[in-house]
Amino acid sequence: AQTVTQSQPEMSVQEAETVTLSCTYDTSENNYYLFWYKQPPSRQMILVIRQEAYKQQNATENRFSVNFQKAAKSFSLKISDSQLGDTAMYFCAFMIAYSGAGSYQLTFGKGTKLSVIP
Amino acid sequence: NAGVTQTPKFQVLKTGQSMTLQCAQDMNHEYMSWYRQDPGMGLRLIHYSVGAGITDQGEVPNGYNVSRSTTEDFPLRLLSAAPSQTSVYFCASRRLGRGSSPLHFGNGTRLTVT
């Protein structure tokens, strides 16, 4: 079974500063996908960024980037130039990358609540 | 493009009552799933389906039933609600096949069981 751990229940950052959210995971699989989802107070679940485990290059989406360390099983999210709209719960998630029973499931961490301070 | 539509947005039930949470998607996604979100617990998978007529249990299936008669719809049934089922419920769908197709989520249903 896969597990995802987010060790920071809450974090805060000043507006325009940079913050890094941690995520580690445990799996015996070699091919998988990793995701960061954002949940603002509106309760929507919004995909922020995704990473394929077979790609060594770290994924980037505008102000959001990841530091993917496969050997260490670490997948941290960096938010640059933080904005007030980044205030949200952030979830790290894992999915096995092959078809078969049970392999379509996303396993989520417990989340990190990020507050951006003006 | 509606995406994933969940109804209702809010619901209050008394212990022992039954109800169905509705979920519909218009993206022709094969995979549909139900999660519950509780404070400090993240999202946990209740049931999922990889196509019409096929369903399977997730991590926390007890107390919930599902069926998938069409590609578009995936209702979640609570046969006898319990206070432990007070939670926020999310329906999500995705395309199957190669690639990291992400989950598309509905806007959630906040359920309170008294």
PDB file of C-alpha atoms in Angstrom:
ATOM      1  CA  ALA A   1       0.000   0.000   0.000  1.00  0.00           C
ATOM      2  CA  GLN A   2       1.084   3.521  -0.725  1.00  0.00           C
ATOM      3  CA  THR A   3       1.259   6.249   1.909  1.00  0.00           C
ATOM      4  CA  VAL A   4       1.659   9.991   1.529  1.00  0.00           C
ATOM      5  CA  THR A   5       2.924  12.157   4.367  1.00  0.00           C
ATOM      6  CA  GLN A   6       2.674  15.917   4.667  1.00  0.00           C
ATOM      7  CA  SER A   7       4.555  16.815   7.812  1.00  0.00           C
ATOM      8  CA  GLN A   8       3.488  20.478   8.022  1.00  0.00           C
ATOM      9  CA  PRO A   9      -0.156  20.821   9.108  1.00  0.00           C
ATOM     10  CA  GLU A  10       0.000  24.619   8.861  1.00  0.00           C
ATOM     11  CA  MET A  11       2.328  27.182   7.325  1.00  0.00           C
ATOM     12  CA  SER A  12       2.312  30.892   6.708  1.00  0.00           C
ATOM     13  CA  VAL A  13       4.203  33.148   4.317  1.00  0.00           C
ATOM     14  CA  GLN A  14       4.385  36.865   3.670  1.00  0.00           C
ATOM     15  CA  GLU A  15       2.912  38.095   0.436  1.00  0.00           C
ATOM     16  CA  ALA A  16       5.508  38.116  -2.404  1.00  0.00           C
ATOM     17  CA  GLU A  17       7.778  35.700  -0.531  1.00  0.00           C
ATOM     18  CA  THR A  18       8.571  32.080  -1.418  1.00  0.00           C
ATOM     19  CA  VAL A  19       7.329  29.058   0.506  1.00  0.00           C
ATOM     20  CA  THR A  20       7.988  25.334   0.194  1.00  0.00           C
ATOM     21  CA  LEU A  21       5.507  22.645   1.203  1.00  0.00           C
ATOM     22  CA  SER A  22       6.868  19.195   1.973  1.00  0.00           C
ATOM     23  CA  CYS A  23       5.568  15.820   0.862  1.00  0.00           C
ATOM     24  CA  THR A  24       7.074  12.371   1.205  1.00  0.00           C
ATOM     25  CA  TYR A  25       5.626   9.096   0.059  1.00  0.00           C
ATOM     26  CA  ASP A  26       6.252   5.436   0.449  1.00  0.00           C
ATOM     27  CA  THR A  27       5.862   2.935  -2.381  1.00  0.00           C
ATOM     28  CA  SER A  28       7.527  -0.095  -3.874  1.00  0.00           C
ATOM     29  CA  GLU A  29       6.361   0.899  -7.348  1.00  0.00           C
ATOM     30  CA  ASN A  30       8.708   2.374  -9.935  1.00  0.00           C
ATOM     31  CA  ASN A  31       6.203   4.043 -12.246  1.00  0.00           C
ATOM     32  CA  TYR A  32       3.760   6.477 -10.729  1.00  0.00           C
ATOM     33  CA  TYR A  33       2.416  10.005 -10.834  1.00  0.00           C
ATOM     34  CA  LEU A  34       2.449  12.685  -8.200  1.00  0.00           C
ATOM     35  CA  PHE A  35       0.106  15.637  -7.879  1.00  0.00           C
ATOM     36  CA  TRP A  36      -0.439  18.751  -5.822  1.00  0.00           C
ATOM     37  CA  TYR A  37      -4.020  19.892  -5.378  1.00  0.00           C
ATOM     38  CA  LYS A  38      -5.160  23.203  -3.904  1.00  0.00           C
ATOM     39  CA  GLN A  39      -8.382  23.605  -1.928  1.00  0.00           C
ATOM     40  CA  PRO A  40      -9.318  27.239  -1.246  1.00  0.00           C
ATOM     41  CA  PRO A  41     -12.061  28.169   1.236  1.00  0.00           C
ATOM     42  CA  SER A  42     -14.584  27.689  -1.583  1.00  0.00           C
ATOM     43  CA  ARG A  43     -13.964  23.928  -1.118  1.00  0.00           C
ATOM     44  CA  GLN A  44     -13.085  23.355  -4.786  1.00  0.00           C
ATOM     45  CA  MET A  45     -10.257  20.904  -5.485  1.00  0.00           C
ATOM     46  CA  ILE A  46      -7.937  22.433  -8.069  1.00  0.00           C
ATOM     47  CA  LEU A  47      -5.000  20.680  -9.695  1.00  0.00           C
ATOM     48  CA  VAL A  48      -1.856  22.761  -9.249  1.00  0.00           C
ATOM     49  CA  ILE A  49       0.856  20.632 -10.784  1.00  0.00           C
ATOM     50  CA  ARG A  50       1.682  17.030 -11.708  1.00  0.00           C
ATOM     51  CA  GLN A  51       4.869  15.020 -12.109  1.00  0.00           C
ATOM     52  CA  GLU A  52       5.545  11.737 -13.873  1.00  0.00           C
ATOM     53  CA  ALA A  53       8.030   9.630 -11.924  1.00  0.00           C
ATOM     54  CA  TYR A  54       9.924   8.602 -15.078  1.00  0.00           C
ATOM     55  CA  LYS A  55      10.710  12.248 -15.852  1.00  0.00           C
ATOM     56  CA  GLN A  56      13.782  13.589 -14.122  1.00  0.00           C
ATOM     57  CA  GLN A  57      12.953  17.184 -14.951  1.00  0.00           C
ATOM     58  CA  ASN A  58      10.969  18.934 -12.254  1.00  0.00           C
ATOM     59  CA  ALA A  59       7.527  20.161 -13.311  1.00  0.00           C
ATOM     60  CA  THR A  60       6.791  23.891 -13.358  1.00  0.00           C
ATOM     61  CA  GLU A  61       3.537  25.806 -13.748  1.00  0.00           C
ATOM     62  CA  ASN A  62       4.027  29.564 -13.607  1.00  0.00           C
ATOM     63  CA  ARG A  63       4.804  30.411  -9.937  1.00  0.00           C
ATOM     64  CA  PHE A  64       4.517  26.788  -8.850  1.00  0.00           C
ATOM     65  CA  SER A  65       7.345  24.300  -9.149  1.00  0.00           C
ATOM     66  CA  VAL A  66       8.244  20.992  -7.585  1.00  0.00           C
ATOM     67  CA  ASN A  67      11.432  19.438  -6.288  1.00  0.00           C
ATOM     68  CA  PHE A  68      11.068  15.755  -7.120  1.00  0.00           C
ATOM     69  CA  GLN A  69      13.647  13.489  -5.504  1.00  0.00           C
ATOM     70  CA  LYS A  70      12.746   9.950  -6.543  1.00  0.00           C
ATOM     71  CA  ALA A  71      15.397   8.156  -4.516  1.00  0.00           C
ATOM     72  CA  ALA A  72      14.397  10.051  -1.388  1.00  0.00           C
ATOM     73  CA  LYS A  73      10.677   9.685  -2.252  1.00  0.00           C
ATOM     74  CA  SER A  74      10.184  13.378  -1.777  1.00  0.00           C
ATOM     75  CA  PHE A  75       7.931  15.744  -3.738  1.00  0.00           C
ATOM     76  CA  SER A  76       7.930  19.284  -2.386  1.00  0.00           C
ATOM     77  CA  LEU A  77       5.979  22.217  -3.813  1.00  0.00           C
ATOM     78  CA  LYS A  78       7.547  25.647  -4.100  1.00  0.00           C
ATOM     79  CA  ILE A  79       5.330  28.698  -4.474  1.00  0.00           C
ATOM     80  CA  SER A  80       7.171  31.811  -5.600  1.00  0.00           C
ATOM     81  CA  ASP A  81       5.911  35.394  -5.265  1.00  0.00           C
ATOM     82  CA  SER A  82       3.113  34.252  -2.955  1.00  0.00           C
ATOM     83  CA  GLN A  83      -0.249  35.929  -3.481  1.00  0.00           C
ATOM     84  CA  LEU A  84      -3.251  36.291  -1.189  1.00  0.00           C
ATOM     85  CA  GLY A  85      -5.173  33.971  -3.505  1.00  0.00           C
ATOM     86  CA  ASP A  86      -2.707  31.195  -2.698  1.00  0.00           C
ATOM     87  CA  THR A  87      -4.253  30.912   0.775  1.00  0.00           C
ATOM     88  CA  ALA A  88      -5.665  27.378   0.767  1.00  0.00           C
ATOM     89  CA  MET A  89      -5.267  23.809   1.883  1.00  0.00           C
ATOM     90  CA  TYR A  90      -2.707  21.967  -0.243  1.00  0.00           C
ATOM     91  CA  PHE A  91      -2.828  18.226  -0.764  1.00  0.00           C
ATOM     92  CA  CYS A  92      -0.102  15.999  -2.131  1.00  0.00           C
ATOM     93  CA  ALA A  93      -1.350  12.879  -3.940  1.00  0.00           C
ATOM     94  CA  PHE A  94       0.096   9.697  -5.444  1.00  0.00           C
ATOM     95  CA  MET A  95      -1.165   7.377  -8.196  1.00  0.00           C
ATOM     96  CA  ILE A  96       0.305   4.180  -9.626  1.00  0.00           C
ATOM     97  CA  ALA A  97       0.931   4.398 -13.380  1.00  0.00           C
ATOM     98  CA  TYR A  98      -0.362   1.109 -14.733  1.00  0.00           C
ATOM     99  CA  SER A  99      -3.763  -0.354 -15.366  1.00  0.00           C
ATOM    100  CA  GLY A 100      -5.168  -3.025 -13.113  1.00  0.00           C
ATOM    101  CA  ALA A 101      -7.385  -3.467 -10.116  1.00  0.00           C
ATOM    102  CA  GLY A 102      -6.871  -0.743  -7.554  1.00  0.00           C
ATOM    103  CA  SER A 103      -4.290   1.074  -9.603  1.00  0.00           C
ATOM    104  CA  TYR A 104      -6.478   4.025 -10.519  1.00  0.00           C
ATOM    105  CA  GLN A 105      -6.759   5.275  -6.989  1.00  0.00           C
ATOM    106  CA  LEU A 106      -5.277   8.506  -5.758  1.00  0.00           C
ATOM    107  CA  THR A 107      -3.789   8.370  -2.282  1.00  0.00           C
ATOM    108  CA  PHE A 108      -3.814  11.753  -0.571  1.00  0.00           C
ATOM    109  CA  GLY A 109      -1.766  13.232   2.227  1.00  0.00           C
ATOM    110  CA  LYS A 110      -3.550  14.933   5.116  1.00  0.00           C
ATOM    111  CA  GLY A 111      -2.901  18.396   3.771  1.00  0.00           C
ATOM    112  CA  THR A 112      -1.023  21.578   4.656  1.00  0.00           C
ATOM    113  CA  LYS A 113      -2.980  24.715   5.430  1.00  0.00           C
ATOM    114  CA  LEU A 114      -1.158  27.679   3.891  1.00  0.00           C
ATOM    115  CA  SER A 115      -1.915  31.249   4.898  1.00  0.00           C
ATOM    116  CA  VAL A 116      -0.520  34.150   2.889  1.00  0.00           C
ATOM    117  CA  ILE A 117      -0.149  37.226   5.068  1.00  0.00           C
ATOM    118  CA  PRO A 118      -0.493  40.696   3.523  1.00  0.00           C
TER     119      PRO A 118
ATOM    120  CA  ASN B   1     -18.763  22.470 -20.095  1.00  0.00           C
ATOM    121  CA  ALA B   2     -20.197  21.486 -16.700  1.00  0.00           C
ATOM    122  CA  GLY B   3     -17.497  18.980 -15.691  1.00  0.00           C
ATOM    123  CA  VAL B   4     -18.461  17.079 -12.524  1.00  0.00           C
ATOM    124  CA  THR B   5     -21.765  18.090 -10.947  1.00  0.00           C
ATOM    125  CA  GLN B   6     -22.704  17.095  -7.413  1.00  0.00           C
ATOM    126  CA  THR B   7     -26.033  17.585  -5.719  1.00  0.00           C
ATOM    127  CA  PRO B   8     -27.012  18.638  -3.144  1.00  0.00           C
ATOM    128  CA  LYS B   9     -24.408  21.099  -1.853  1.00  0.00           C
ATOM    129  CA  PHE B  10     -25.561  20.748   1.750  1.00  0.00           C
ATOM    130  CA  GLN B  11     -27.665  18.151   3.558  1.00  0.00           C
ATOM    131  CA  VAL B  12     -28.703  17.502   7.136  1.00  0.00           C
ATOM    132  CA  LEU B  13     -29.938  14.039   8.086  1.00  0.00           C
ATOM    133  CA  LYS B  14     -31.130  12.408  11.258  1.00  0.00           C
ATOM    134  CA  THR B  15     -29.512   9.181  12.387  1.00  0.00           C
ATOM    135  CA  GLY B  16     -31.056   6.249  10.558  1.00  0.00           C
ATOM    136  CA  GLN B  17     -32.312   8.207   7.561  1.00  0.00           C
ATOM    137  CA  SER B  18     -31.265   7.268   4.057  1.00  0.00           C
ATOM    138  CA  MET B  19     -30.269   9.461   1.154  1.00  0.00           C
ATOM    139  CA  THR B  20     -28.476   9.490  -2.166  1.00  0.00           C
ATOM    140  CA  LEU B  21     -25.736  11.903  -3.163  1.00  0.00           C
ATOM    141  CA  GLN B  22     -25.845  12.501  -6.884  1.00  0.00           C
ATOM    142  CA  CYS B  23     -22.839  12.807  -9.182  1.00  0.00           C
ATOM    143  CA  ALA B  24     -22.832  13.352 -12.930  1.00  0.00           C
ATOM    144  CA  GLN B  25     -20.026  14.094 -15.374  1.00  0.00           C
ATOM    145  CA  ASP B  26     -20.214  15.138 -19.011  1.00  0.00           C
ATOM    146  CA  MET B  27     -16.607  14.406 -20.015  1.00  0.00           C
ATOM    147  CA  ASN B  28     -17.153  10.753 -20.943  1.00  0.00           C
ATOM    148  CA  HIS B  29     -14.696   9.701 -18.236  1.00  0.00           C
ATOM    149  CA  GLU B  30     -14.483   5.992 -17.566  1.00  0.00           C
ATOM    150  CA  TYR B  31     -13.315   6.347 -13.973  1.00  0.00           C
ATOM    151  CA  MET B  32     -15.519   7.832 -11.266  1.00  0.00           C
ATOM    152  CA  SER B  33     -15.004   7.842  -7.525  1.00  0.00           C
ATOM    153  CA  TRP B  34     -16.281   9.084  -4.207  1.00  0.00           C
ATOM    154  CA  TYR B  35     -14.077  10.525  -1.464  1.00  0.00           C
ATOM    155  CA  ARG B  36     -14.850  11.795   1.973  1.00  0.00           C
ATOM    156  CA  GLN B  37     -12.881  14.611   3.566  1.00  0.00           C
ATOM    157  CA  ASP B  38     -12.585  14.902   7.319  1.00  0.00           C
ATOM    158  CA  PRO B  39     -10.491  17.413   9.282  1.00  0.00           C
ATOM    159  CA  GLY B  40      -6.922  16.188   9.711  1.00  0.00           C
ATOM    160  CA  MET B  41      -7.576  13.091   7.594  1.00  0.00           C
ATOM    161  CA  GLY B  42      -7.203  14.337   4.034  1.00  0.00           C
ATOM    162  CA  LEU B  43      -9.360  12.669   1.388  1.00  0.00           C
ATOM    163  CA  ARG B  44     -10.163   8.991   1.700  1.00  0.00           C
ATOM    164  CA  LEU B  45     -11.581   6.842  -1.093  1.00  0.00           C
ATOM    165  CA  ILE B  46     -15.005   5.308  -0.447  1.00  0.00           C
ATOM    166  CA  HIS B  47     -15.909   3.558  -3.721  1.00  0.00           C
ATOM    167  CA  TYR B  48     -14.854   3.788  -7.317  1.00  0.00           C
ATOM    168  CA  SER B  49     -15.884   2.592 -10.764  1.00  0.00           C
ATOM    169  CA  VAL B  50     -13.901   2.019 -13.964  1.00  0.00           C
ATOM    170  CA  GLY B  51     -16.954   1.804 -16.190  1.00  0.00           C
ATOM    171  CA  ALA B  52     -20.684   1.172 -16.373  1.00  0.00           C
ATOM    172  CA  GLY B  53     -21.598  -1.919 -14.387  1.00  0.00           C
ATOM    173  CA  ILE B  54     -18.241  -2.085 -12.572  1.00  0.00           C
ATOM    174  CA  THR B  55     -17.720  -0.850  -9.029  1.00  0.00           C
ATOM    175  CA  ASP B  56     -15.229  -1.591  -6.289  1.00  0.00           C
ATOM    176  CA  GLN B  57     -14.487  -0.628  -2.707  1.00  0.00           C
ATOM    177  CA  GLY B  58     -11.964   1.914  -1.608  1.00  0.00           C
ATOM    178  CA  GLU B  59     -10.420   2.541   1.784  1.00  0.00           C
ATOM    179  CA  VAL B  60     -13.587   3.368   3.759  1.00  0.00           C
ATOM    180  CA  PRO B  61     -16.593   1.650   2.078  1.00  0.00           C
ATOM    181  CA  ASN B  62     -18.644   0.627   5.122  1.00  0.00           C
ATOM    182  CA  GLY B  63     -22.067   2.248   5.300  1.00  0.00           C
ATOM    183  CA  TYR B  64     -22.087   3.285   1.636  1.00  0.00           C
ATOM    184  CA  ASN B  65     -23.401   1.721  -1.552  1.00  0.00           C
ATOM    185  CA  VAL B  66     -22.792   2.710  -5.167  1.00  0.00           C
ATOM    186  CA  SER B  67     -23.938   1.680  -8.615  1.00  0.00           C
ATOM    187  CA  ARG B  68     -22.901   2.695 -12.123  1.00  0.00           C
ATOM    188  CA  SER B  69     -25.652   2.095 -14.654  1.00  0.00           C
ATOM    189  CA  THR B  70     -24.392   4.751 -17.099  1.00  0.00           C
ATOM    190  CA  THR B  71     -21.028   6.304 -17.901  1.00  0.00           C
ATOM    191  CA  GLU B  72     -22.275   9.708 -16.748  1.00  0.00           C
ATOM    192  CA  ASP B  73     -23.763   8.971 -13.310  1.00  0.00           C
ATOM    193  CA  PHE B  74     -22.320   7.549 -10.101  1.00  0.00           C
ATOM    194  CA  PRO B  75     -24.653   7.986  -7.117  1.00  0.00           C
ATOM    195  CA  LEU B  76     -23.574   7.322  -3.540  1.00  0.00           C
ATOM    196  CA  ARG B  77     -26.182   5.876  -1.181  1.00  0.00           C
ATOM    197  CA  LEU B  78     -26.277   6.036   2.581  1.00  0.00           C
ATOM    198  CA  LEU B  79     -28.773   3.406   3.685  1.00  0.00           C
ATOM    199  CA  SER B  80     -28.860   4.275   7.394  1.00  0.00           C
ATOM    200  CA  ALA B  81     -26.980   7.455   8.212  1.00  0.00           C
ATOM    201  CA  ALA B  82     -24.764   7.600  11.291  1.00  0.00           C
ATOM    202  CA  PRO B  83     -23.086  10.612  12.966  1.00  0.00           C
ATOM    203  CA  SER B  84     -19.710   9.153  11.902  1.00  0.00           C
ATOM    204  CA  GLN B  85     -20.736   9.855   8.317  1.00  0.00           C
ATOM    205  CA  THR B  86     -20.781  13.596   8.934  1.00  0.00           C
ATOM    206  CA  SER B  87     -18.234  14.786   6.384  1.00  0.00           C
ATOM    207  CA  VAL B  88     -17.665  16.570   3.103  1.00  0.00           C
ATOM    208  CA  TYR B  89     -18.107  14.256   0.143  1.00  0.00           C
ATOM    209  CA  PHE B  90     -16.417  14.690  -3.209  1.00  0.00           C
ATOM    210  CA  CYS B  91     -17.136  12.968  -6.471  1.00  0.00           C
ATOM    211  CA  ALA B  92     -14.267  12.860  -8.959  1.00  0.00           C
ATOM    212  CA  SER B  93     -13.704  11.459 -12.419  1.00  0.00           C
ATOM    213  CA  ARG B  94     -10.844  10.960 -14.838  1.00  0.00           C
ATOM    214  CA  ARG B  95      -9.993   9.533 -18.200  1.00  0.00           C
ATOM    215  CA  LEU B  96      -8.387   6.094 -18.155  1.00  0.00           C
ATOM    216  CA  GLY B  97      -5.550   4.951 -20.310  1.00  0.00           C
ATOM    217  CA  ARG B  98      -1.994   6.067 -20.622  1.00  0.00           C
ATOM    218  CA  GLY B  99      -0.865   9.254 -19.085  1.00  0.00           C
ATOM    219  CA  SER B 100      -1.309  11.155 -15.877  1.00  0.00           C
ATOM    220  CA  SER B 101      -4.862  12.230 -16.484  1.00  0.00           C
ATOM    221  CA  PRO B 102      -5.768  14.120 -13.329  1.00  0.00           C
ATOM    222  CA  LEU B 103      -8.911  13.755 -11.263  1.00  0.00           C
ATOM    223  CA  HIS B 104     -11.635  16.297 -11.938  1.00  0.00           C
ATOM    224  CA  PHE B 105     -13.597  17.062  -8.788  1.00  0.00           C
ATOM    225  CA  GLY B 106     -17.123  18.189  -8.129  1.00  0.00           C
ATOM    226  CA  ASN B 107     -17.689  21.021  -5.670  1.00  0.00           C
ATOM    227  CA  GLY B 108     -18.521  18.726  -2.778  1.00  0.00           C
ATOM    228  CA  THR B 109     -21.501  17.973  -0.545  1.00  0.00           C
ATOM    229  CA  ARG B 110     -21.384  18.889   3.120  1.00  0.00           C
ATOM    230  CA  LEU B 111     -23.372  16.264   5.021  1.00  0.00           C
ATOM    231  CA  THR B 112     -24.311  16.565   8.689  1.00  0.00           C
ATOM    232  CA  VAL B 113     -25.875  13.632  10.529  1.00  0.00           C
ATOM    233  CA  THR B 114     -27.459  14.489  13.876  1.00  0.00           C
TER     234      THR B 114
END
